[in-house]
mmCIF file of C-alpha atoms and ligand atoms in Angstrom:
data_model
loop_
_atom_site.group_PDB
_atom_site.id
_atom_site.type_symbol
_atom_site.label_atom_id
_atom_site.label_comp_id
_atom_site.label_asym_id
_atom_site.label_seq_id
_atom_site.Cartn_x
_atom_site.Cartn_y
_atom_site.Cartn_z
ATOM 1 C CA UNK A 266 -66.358 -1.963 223.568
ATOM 2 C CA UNK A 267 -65.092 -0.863 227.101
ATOM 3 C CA UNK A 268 -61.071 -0.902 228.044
ATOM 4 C CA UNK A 269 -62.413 -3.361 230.699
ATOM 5 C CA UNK A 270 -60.036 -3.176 234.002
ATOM 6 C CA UNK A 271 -57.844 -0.583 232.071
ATOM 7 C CA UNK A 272 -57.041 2.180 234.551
ATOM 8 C CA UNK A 273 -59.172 1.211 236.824
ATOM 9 C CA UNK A 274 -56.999 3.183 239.878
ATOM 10 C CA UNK A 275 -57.708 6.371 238.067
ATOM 11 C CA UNK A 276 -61.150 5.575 237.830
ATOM 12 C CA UNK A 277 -60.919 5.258 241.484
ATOM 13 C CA UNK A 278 -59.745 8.524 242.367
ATOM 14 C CA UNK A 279 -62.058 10.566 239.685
ATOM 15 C CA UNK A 280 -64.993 8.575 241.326
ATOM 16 C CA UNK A 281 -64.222 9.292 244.555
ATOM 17 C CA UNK A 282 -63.120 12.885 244.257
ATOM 18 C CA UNK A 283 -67.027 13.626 242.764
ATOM 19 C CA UNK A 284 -68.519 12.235 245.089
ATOM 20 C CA UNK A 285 -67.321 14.758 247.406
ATOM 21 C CA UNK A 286 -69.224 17.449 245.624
ATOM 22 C CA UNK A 287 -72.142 16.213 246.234
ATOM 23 C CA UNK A 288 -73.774 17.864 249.554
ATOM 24 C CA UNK A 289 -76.879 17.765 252.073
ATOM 25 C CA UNK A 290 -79.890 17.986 250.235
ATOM 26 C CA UNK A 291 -79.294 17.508 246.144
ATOM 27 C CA UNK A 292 -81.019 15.600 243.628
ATOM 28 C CA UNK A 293 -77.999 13.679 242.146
ATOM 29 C CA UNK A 294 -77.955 12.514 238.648
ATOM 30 C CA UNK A 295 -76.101 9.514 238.416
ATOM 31 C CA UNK A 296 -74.041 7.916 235.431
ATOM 32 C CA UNK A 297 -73.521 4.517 234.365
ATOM 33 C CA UNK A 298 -69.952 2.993 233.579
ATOM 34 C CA UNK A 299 -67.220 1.399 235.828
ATOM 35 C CA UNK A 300 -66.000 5.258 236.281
ATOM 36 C CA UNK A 301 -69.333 5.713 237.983
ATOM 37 C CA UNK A 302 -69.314 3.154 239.939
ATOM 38 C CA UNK A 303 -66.739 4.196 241.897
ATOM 39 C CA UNK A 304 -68.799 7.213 242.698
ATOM 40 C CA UNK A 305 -71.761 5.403 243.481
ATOM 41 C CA UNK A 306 -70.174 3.458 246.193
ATOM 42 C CA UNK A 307 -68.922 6.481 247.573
ATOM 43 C CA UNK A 308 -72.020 8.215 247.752
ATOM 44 C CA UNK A 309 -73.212 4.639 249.230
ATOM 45 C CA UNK A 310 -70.289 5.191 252.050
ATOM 46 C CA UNK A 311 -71.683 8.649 252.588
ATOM 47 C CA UNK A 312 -75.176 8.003 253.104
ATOM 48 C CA UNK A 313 -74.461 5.502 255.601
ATOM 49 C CA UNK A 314 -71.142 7.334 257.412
ATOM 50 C CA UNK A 315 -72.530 10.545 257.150
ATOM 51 C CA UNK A 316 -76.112 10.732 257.023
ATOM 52 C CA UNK A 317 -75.607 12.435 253.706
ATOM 53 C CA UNK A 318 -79.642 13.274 252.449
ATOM 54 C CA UNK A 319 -79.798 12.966 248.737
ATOM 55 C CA UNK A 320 -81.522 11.566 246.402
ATOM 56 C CA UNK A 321 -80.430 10.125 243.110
ATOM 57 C CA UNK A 322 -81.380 9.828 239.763
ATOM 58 C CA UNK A 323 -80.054 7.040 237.584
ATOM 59 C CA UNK A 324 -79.421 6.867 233.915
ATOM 60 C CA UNK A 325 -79.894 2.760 233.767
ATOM 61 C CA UNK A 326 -80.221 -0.408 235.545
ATOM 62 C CA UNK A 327 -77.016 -1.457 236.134
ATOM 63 C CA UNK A 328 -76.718 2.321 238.827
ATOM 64 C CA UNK A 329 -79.863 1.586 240.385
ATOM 65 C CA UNK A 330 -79.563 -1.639 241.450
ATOM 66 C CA UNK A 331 -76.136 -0.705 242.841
ATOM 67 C CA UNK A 332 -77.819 2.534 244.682
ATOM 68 C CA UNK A 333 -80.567 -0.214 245.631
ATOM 69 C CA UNK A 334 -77.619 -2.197 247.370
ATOM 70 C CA UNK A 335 -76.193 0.885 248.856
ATOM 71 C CA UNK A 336 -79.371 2.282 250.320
ATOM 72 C CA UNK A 337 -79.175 5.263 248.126
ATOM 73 C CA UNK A 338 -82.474 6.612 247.216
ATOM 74 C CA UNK A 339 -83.308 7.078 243.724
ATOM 75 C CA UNK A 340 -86.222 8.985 242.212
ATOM 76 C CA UNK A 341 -88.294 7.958 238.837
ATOM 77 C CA UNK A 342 -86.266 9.371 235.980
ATOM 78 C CA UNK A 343 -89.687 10.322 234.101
ATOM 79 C CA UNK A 344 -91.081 12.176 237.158
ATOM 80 C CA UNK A 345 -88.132 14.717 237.711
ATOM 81 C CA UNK A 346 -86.988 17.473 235.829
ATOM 82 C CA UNK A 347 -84.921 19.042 238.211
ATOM 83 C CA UNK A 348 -81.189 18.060 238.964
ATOM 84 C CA UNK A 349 -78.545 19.668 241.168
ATOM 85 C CA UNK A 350 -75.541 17.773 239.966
ATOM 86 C CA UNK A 351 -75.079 14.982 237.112
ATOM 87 C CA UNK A 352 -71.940 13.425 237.168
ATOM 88 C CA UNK A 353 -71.454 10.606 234.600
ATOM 89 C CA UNK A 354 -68.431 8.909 233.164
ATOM 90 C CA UNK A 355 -67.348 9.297 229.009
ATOM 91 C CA UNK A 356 -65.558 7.086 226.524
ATOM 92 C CA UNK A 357 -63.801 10.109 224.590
ATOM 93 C CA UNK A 358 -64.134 14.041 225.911
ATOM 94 C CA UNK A 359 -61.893 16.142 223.794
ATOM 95 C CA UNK A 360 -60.800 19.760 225.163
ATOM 96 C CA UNK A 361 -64.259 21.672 224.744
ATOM 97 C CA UNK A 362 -65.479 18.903 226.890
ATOM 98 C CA UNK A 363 -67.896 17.752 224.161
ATOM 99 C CA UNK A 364 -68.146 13.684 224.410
ATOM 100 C CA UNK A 365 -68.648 10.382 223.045
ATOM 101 C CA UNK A 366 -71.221 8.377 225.159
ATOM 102 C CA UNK A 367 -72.619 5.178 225.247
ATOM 103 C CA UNK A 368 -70.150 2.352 225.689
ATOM 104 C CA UNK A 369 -72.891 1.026 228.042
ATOM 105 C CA UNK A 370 -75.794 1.307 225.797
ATOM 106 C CA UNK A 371 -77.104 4.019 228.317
ATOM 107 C CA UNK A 372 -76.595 7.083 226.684
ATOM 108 C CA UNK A 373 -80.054 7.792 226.104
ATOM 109 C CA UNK A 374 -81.205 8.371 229.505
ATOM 110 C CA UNK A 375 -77.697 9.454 230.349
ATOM 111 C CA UNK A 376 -78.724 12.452 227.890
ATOM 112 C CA UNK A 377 -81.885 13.545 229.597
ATOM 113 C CA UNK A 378 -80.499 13.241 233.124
ATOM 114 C CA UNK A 379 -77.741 15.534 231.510
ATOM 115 C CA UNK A 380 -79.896 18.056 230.388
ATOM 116 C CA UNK A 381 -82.112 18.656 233.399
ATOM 117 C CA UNK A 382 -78.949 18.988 235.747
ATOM 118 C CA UNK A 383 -78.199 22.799 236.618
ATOM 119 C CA UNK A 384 -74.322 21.313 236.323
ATOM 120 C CA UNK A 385 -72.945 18.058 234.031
ATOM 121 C CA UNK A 386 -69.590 16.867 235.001
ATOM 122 C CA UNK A 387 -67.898 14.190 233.144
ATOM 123 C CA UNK A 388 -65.275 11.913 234.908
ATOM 124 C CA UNK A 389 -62.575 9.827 233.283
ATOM 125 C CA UNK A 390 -58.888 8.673 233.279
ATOM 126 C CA UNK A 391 -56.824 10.497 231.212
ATOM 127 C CA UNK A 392 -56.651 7.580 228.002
ATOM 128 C CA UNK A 393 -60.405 9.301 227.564
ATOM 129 C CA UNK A 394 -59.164 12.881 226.470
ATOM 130 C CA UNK A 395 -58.551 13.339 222.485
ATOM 131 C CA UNK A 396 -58.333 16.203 220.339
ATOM 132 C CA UNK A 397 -61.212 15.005 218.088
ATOM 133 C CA UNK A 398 -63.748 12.644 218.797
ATOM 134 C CA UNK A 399 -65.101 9.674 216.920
ATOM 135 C CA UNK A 400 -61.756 8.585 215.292
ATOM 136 C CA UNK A 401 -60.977 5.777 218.512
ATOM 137 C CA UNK A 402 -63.993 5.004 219.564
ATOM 138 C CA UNK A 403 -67.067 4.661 217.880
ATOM 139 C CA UNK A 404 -70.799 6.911 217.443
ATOM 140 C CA UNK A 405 -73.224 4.789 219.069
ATOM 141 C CA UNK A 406 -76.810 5.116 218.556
ATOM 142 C CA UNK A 407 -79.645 4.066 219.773
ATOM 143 C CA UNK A 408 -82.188 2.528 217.654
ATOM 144 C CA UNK A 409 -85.521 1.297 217.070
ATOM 145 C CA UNK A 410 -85.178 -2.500 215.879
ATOM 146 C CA UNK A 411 -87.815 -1.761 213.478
ATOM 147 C CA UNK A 412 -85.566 0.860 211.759
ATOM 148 C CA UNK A 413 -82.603 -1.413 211.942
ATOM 149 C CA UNK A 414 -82.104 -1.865 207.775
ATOM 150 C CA UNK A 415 -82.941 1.836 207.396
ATOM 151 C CA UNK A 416 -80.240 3.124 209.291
ATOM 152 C CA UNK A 417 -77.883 1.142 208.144
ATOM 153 C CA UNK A 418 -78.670 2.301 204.580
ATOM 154 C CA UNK A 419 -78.492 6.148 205.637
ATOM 155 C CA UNK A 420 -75.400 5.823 207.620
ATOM 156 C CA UNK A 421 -73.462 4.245 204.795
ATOM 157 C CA UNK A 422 -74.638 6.922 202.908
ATOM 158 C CA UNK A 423 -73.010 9.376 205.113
ATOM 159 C CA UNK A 424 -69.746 8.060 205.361
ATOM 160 C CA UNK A 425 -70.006 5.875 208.304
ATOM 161 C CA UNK A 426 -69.030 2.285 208.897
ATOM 162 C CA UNK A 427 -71.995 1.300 211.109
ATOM 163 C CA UNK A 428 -72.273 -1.784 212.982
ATOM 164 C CA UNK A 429 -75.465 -3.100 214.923
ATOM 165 C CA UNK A 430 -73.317 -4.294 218.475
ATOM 166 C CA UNK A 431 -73.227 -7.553 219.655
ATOM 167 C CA UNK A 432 -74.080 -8.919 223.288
ATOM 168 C CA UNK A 433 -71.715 -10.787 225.143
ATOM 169 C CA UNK A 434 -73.440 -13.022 227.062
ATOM 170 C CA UNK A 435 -76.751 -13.040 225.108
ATOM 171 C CA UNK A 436 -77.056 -14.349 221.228
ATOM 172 C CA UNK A 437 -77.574 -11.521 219.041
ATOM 173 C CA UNK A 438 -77.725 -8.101 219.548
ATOM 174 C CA UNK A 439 -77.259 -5.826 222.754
ATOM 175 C CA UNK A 440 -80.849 -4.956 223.772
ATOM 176 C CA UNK A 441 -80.650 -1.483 225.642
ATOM 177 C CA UNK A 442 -82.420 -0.950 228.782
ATOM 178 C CA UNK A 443 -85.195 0.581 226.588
ATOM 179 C CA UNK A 444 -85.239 -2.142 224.360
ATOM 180 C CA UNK A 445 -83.479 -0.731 221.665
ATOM 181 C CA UNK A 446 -80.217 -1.858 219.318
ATOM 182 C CA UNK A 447 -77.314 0.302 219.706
ATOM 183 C CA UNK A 448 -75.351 0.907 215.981
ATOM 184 C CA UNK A 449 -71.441 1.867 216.714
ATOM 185 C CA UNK A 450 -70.704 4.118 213.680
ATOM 186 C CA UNK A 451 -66.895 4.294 212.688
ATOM 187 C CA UNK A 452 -65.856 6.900 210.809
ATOM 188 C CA UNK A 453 -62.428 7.959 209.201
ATOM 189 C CA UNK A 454 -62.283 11.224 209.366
ATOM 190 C CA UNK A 455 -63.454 13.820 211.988
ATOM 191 C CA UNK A 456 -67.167 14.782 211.816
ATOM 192 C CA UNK A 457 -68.763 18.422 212.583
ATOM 193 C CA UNK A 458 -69.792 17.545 215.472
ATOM 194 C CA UNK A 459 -73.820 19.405 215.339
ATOM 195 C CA UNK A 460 -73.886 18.840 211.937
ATOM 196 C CA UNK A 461 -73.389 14.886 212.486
ATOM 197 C CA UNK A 462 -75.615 15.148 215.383
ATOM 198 C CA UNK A 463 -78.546 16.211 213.299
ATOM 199 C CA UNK A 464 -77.989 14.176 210.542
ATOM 200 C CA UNK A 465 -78.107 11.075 212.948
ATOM 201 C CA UNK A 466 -81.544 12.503 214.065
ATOM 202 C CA UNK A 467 -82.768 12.968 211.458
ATOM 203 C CA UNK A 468 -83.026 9.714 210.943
ATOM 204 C CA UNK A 469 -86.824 7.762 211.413
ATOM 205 C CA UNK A 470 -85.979 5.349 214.127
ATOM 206 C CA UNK A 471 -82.956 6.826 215.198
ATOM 207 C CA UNK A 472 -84.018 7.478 219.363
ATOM 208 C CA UNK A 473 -80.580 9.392 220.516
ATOM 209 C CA UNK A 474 -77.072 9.302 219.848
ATOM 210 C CA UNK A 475 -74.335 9.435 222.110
ATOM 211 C CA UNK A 476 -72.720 12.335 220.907
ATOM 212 C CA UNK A 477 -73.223 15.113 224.056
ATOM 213 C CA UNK A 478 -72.305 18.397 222.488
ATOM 214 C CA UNK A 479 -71.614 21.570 225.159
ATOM 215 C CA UNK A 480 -73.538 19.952 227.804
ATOM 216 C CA UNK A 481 -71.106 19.790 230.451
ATOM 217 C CA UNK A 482 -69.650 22.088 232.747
ATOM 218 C CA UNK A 483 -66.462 20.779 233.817
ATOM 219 C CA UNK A 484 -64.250 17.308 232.904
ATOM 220 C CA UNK A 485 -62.380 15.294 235.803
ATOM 221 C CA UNK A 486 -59.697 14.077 234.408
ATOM 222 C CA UNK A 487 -57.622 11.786 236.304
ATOM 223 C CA UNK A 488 -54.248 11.013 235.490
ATOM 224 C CA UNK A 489 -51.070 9.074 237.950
ATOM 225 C CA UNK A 490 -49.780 12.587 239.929
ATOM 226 C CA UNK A 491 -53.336 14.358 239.973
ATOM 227 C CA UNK A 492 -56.682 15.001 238.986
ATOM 228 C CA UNK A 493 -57.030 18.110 236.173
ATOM 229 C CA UNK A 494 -60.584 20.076 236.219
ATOM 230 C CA UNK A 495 -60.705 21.320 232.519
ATOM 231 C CA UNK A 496 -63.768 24.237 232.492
ATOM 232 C CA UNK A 497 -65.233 26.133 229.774
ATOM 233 C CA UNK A 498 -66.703 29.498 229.855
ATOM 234 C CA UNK A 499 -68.796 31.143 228.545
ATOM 235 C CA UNK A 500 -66.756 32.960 226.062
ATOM 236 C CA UNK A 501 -66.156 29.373 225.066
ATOM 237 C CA UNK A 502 -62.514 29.674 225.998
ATOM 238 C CA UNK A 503 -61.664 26.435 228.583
ATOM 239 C CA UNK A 504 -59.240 26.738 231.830
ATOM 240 C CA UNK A 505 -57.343 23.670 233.573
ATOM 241 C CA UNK A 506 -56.565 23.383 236.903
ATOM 242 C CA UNK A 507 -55.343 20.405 239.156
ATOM 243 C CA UNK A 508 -55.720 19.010 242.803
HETATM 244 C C1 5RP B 716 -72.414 4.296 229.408
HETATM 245 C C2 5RP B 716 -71.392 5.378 229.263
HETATM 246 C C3 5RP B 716 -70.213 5.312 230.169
HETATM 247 O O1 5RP B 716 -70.213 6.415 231.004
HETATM 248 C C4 5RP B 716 -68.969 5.271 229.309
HETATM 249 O O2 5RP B 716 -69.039 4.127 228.464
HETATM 250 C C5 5RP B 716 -67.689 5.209 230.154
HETATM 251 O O3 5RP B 716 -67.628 4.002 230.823
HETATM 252 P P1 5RP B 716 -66.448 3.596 231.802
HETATM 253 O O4 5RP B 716 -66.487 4.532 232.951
HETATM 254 O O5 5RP B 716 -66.774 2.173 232.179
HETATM 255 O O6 5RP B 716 -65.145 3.683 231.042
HETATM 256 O O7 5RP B 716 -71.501 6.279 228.482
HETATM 257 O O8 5RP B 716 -73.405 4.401 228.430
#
């Protein structure tokens, strides 16, 4: 599913340049991904070399053990409802910074940490940016095992190619960190993005899917001479800047 070590420089520098917009005093929602990583261990360096106070909020096991490591304080996802800053990485943004999610199987929490955060900035290297999502990589969604023969029947039935994903290291399917499968839908052609949305939800069984639709605010999008800051306002126009 993931590029693996693929740009992993650029992830670097994204990473790093969030983390310095995090200040004194915010509740931090924090991604998962190797994108996010690099922000994570950051944020690690500035709570020690700083005495930067914040804490975190993490969107699945694999960032809060690594805050654990890094002495970053996190707070119980289910107890908070109030986030400064989210940052979180992407596996395809396209230029209204809607995005694919979910290459880690986390894109169910990554969704409600999204949503509580007063601002939702994606981070990537530039091989994440397309004009229309869903063609390279992959719907992903997260489903109750119970539903598993269901879902396969109704995504067929919508056009999709849908494929329950495999573990690695594990026989059988990827368990999420909720204990869910995760079905990677292909499709052929682009989708309407809401309309696809609701038809996945609507769905019995279907949990989330890792399509995040106008959630966030700005896209870092690192590339080999600079970082680009695409925006959108609220006239649903979008501006691009670099540093
Ligand atoms: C996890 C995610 C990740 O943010 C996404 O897969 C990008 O990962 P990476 O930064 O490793 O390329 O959505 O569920």
């Amino acid at each position: 599913m993931k590029a693996g070590s693929y740009n992993l420089e650029l992830k670097e520098k994204v990473g790093l340049a969030a983390a310095n917009l995090v200040q004194n005093g915010m509740t931090v929602g924090i991604g998962t991904g190797s994108t996010v990583e690099f922000f994570i261990r950051e944020l690690g360096r500035r709570v020690k070399g700083e005495d930067l106070n914040i804490k975190g909020i993490t969107t699945s096991h694999q960032s809060k053990i690594l805050c654990y490591h890094l002495g970053i304080p996190v707070l119980d996802v289910g107890m908070t409802d109030q986030v400064d800053l989210a940052v979180d990485g992407a596996d395809e943004i396209d230029h209204s910074l809607n995005a694919i999610k979910g290459g880690g199987a986390a894109h169910t929490i990554e969704k409600i940490v999204a949503a509580m955060a007063q601002q939702f900035i994606l981070i990537g290297d530039e091989s994440k940016l397309v004009d229309h999502l869903g063609l390279k990589f992959p719907i992903p969604i997260e489903v109750i095992p119970e539903a598993m023969s269901l879902v396969l029947r109704r995504t067929k039935a919508i056009g999709a190619d849908p494929r329950i994903r495999m573990a690695v290291k594990k026989d059988g399917p990827v368990i999420s960190d909720n204990g869910n499968f995760i079905i990677d839908l292909y499709f052929k052609q682009p989708q309407t993005l809401p309309q696809i949305n609701n038809l996945l939800l609507s769905i019995p069984g279907v949990i989330e899917t890792g399509l995040f639709i106008g959630m966030a605010s700005k896209a870092f999008i690192a590339g080999a001479e600079s970082i680009k800051i695409l925006t959108t306002n609220k006239e649903g126009g979008n501006q691009a800047w670099e540093m």
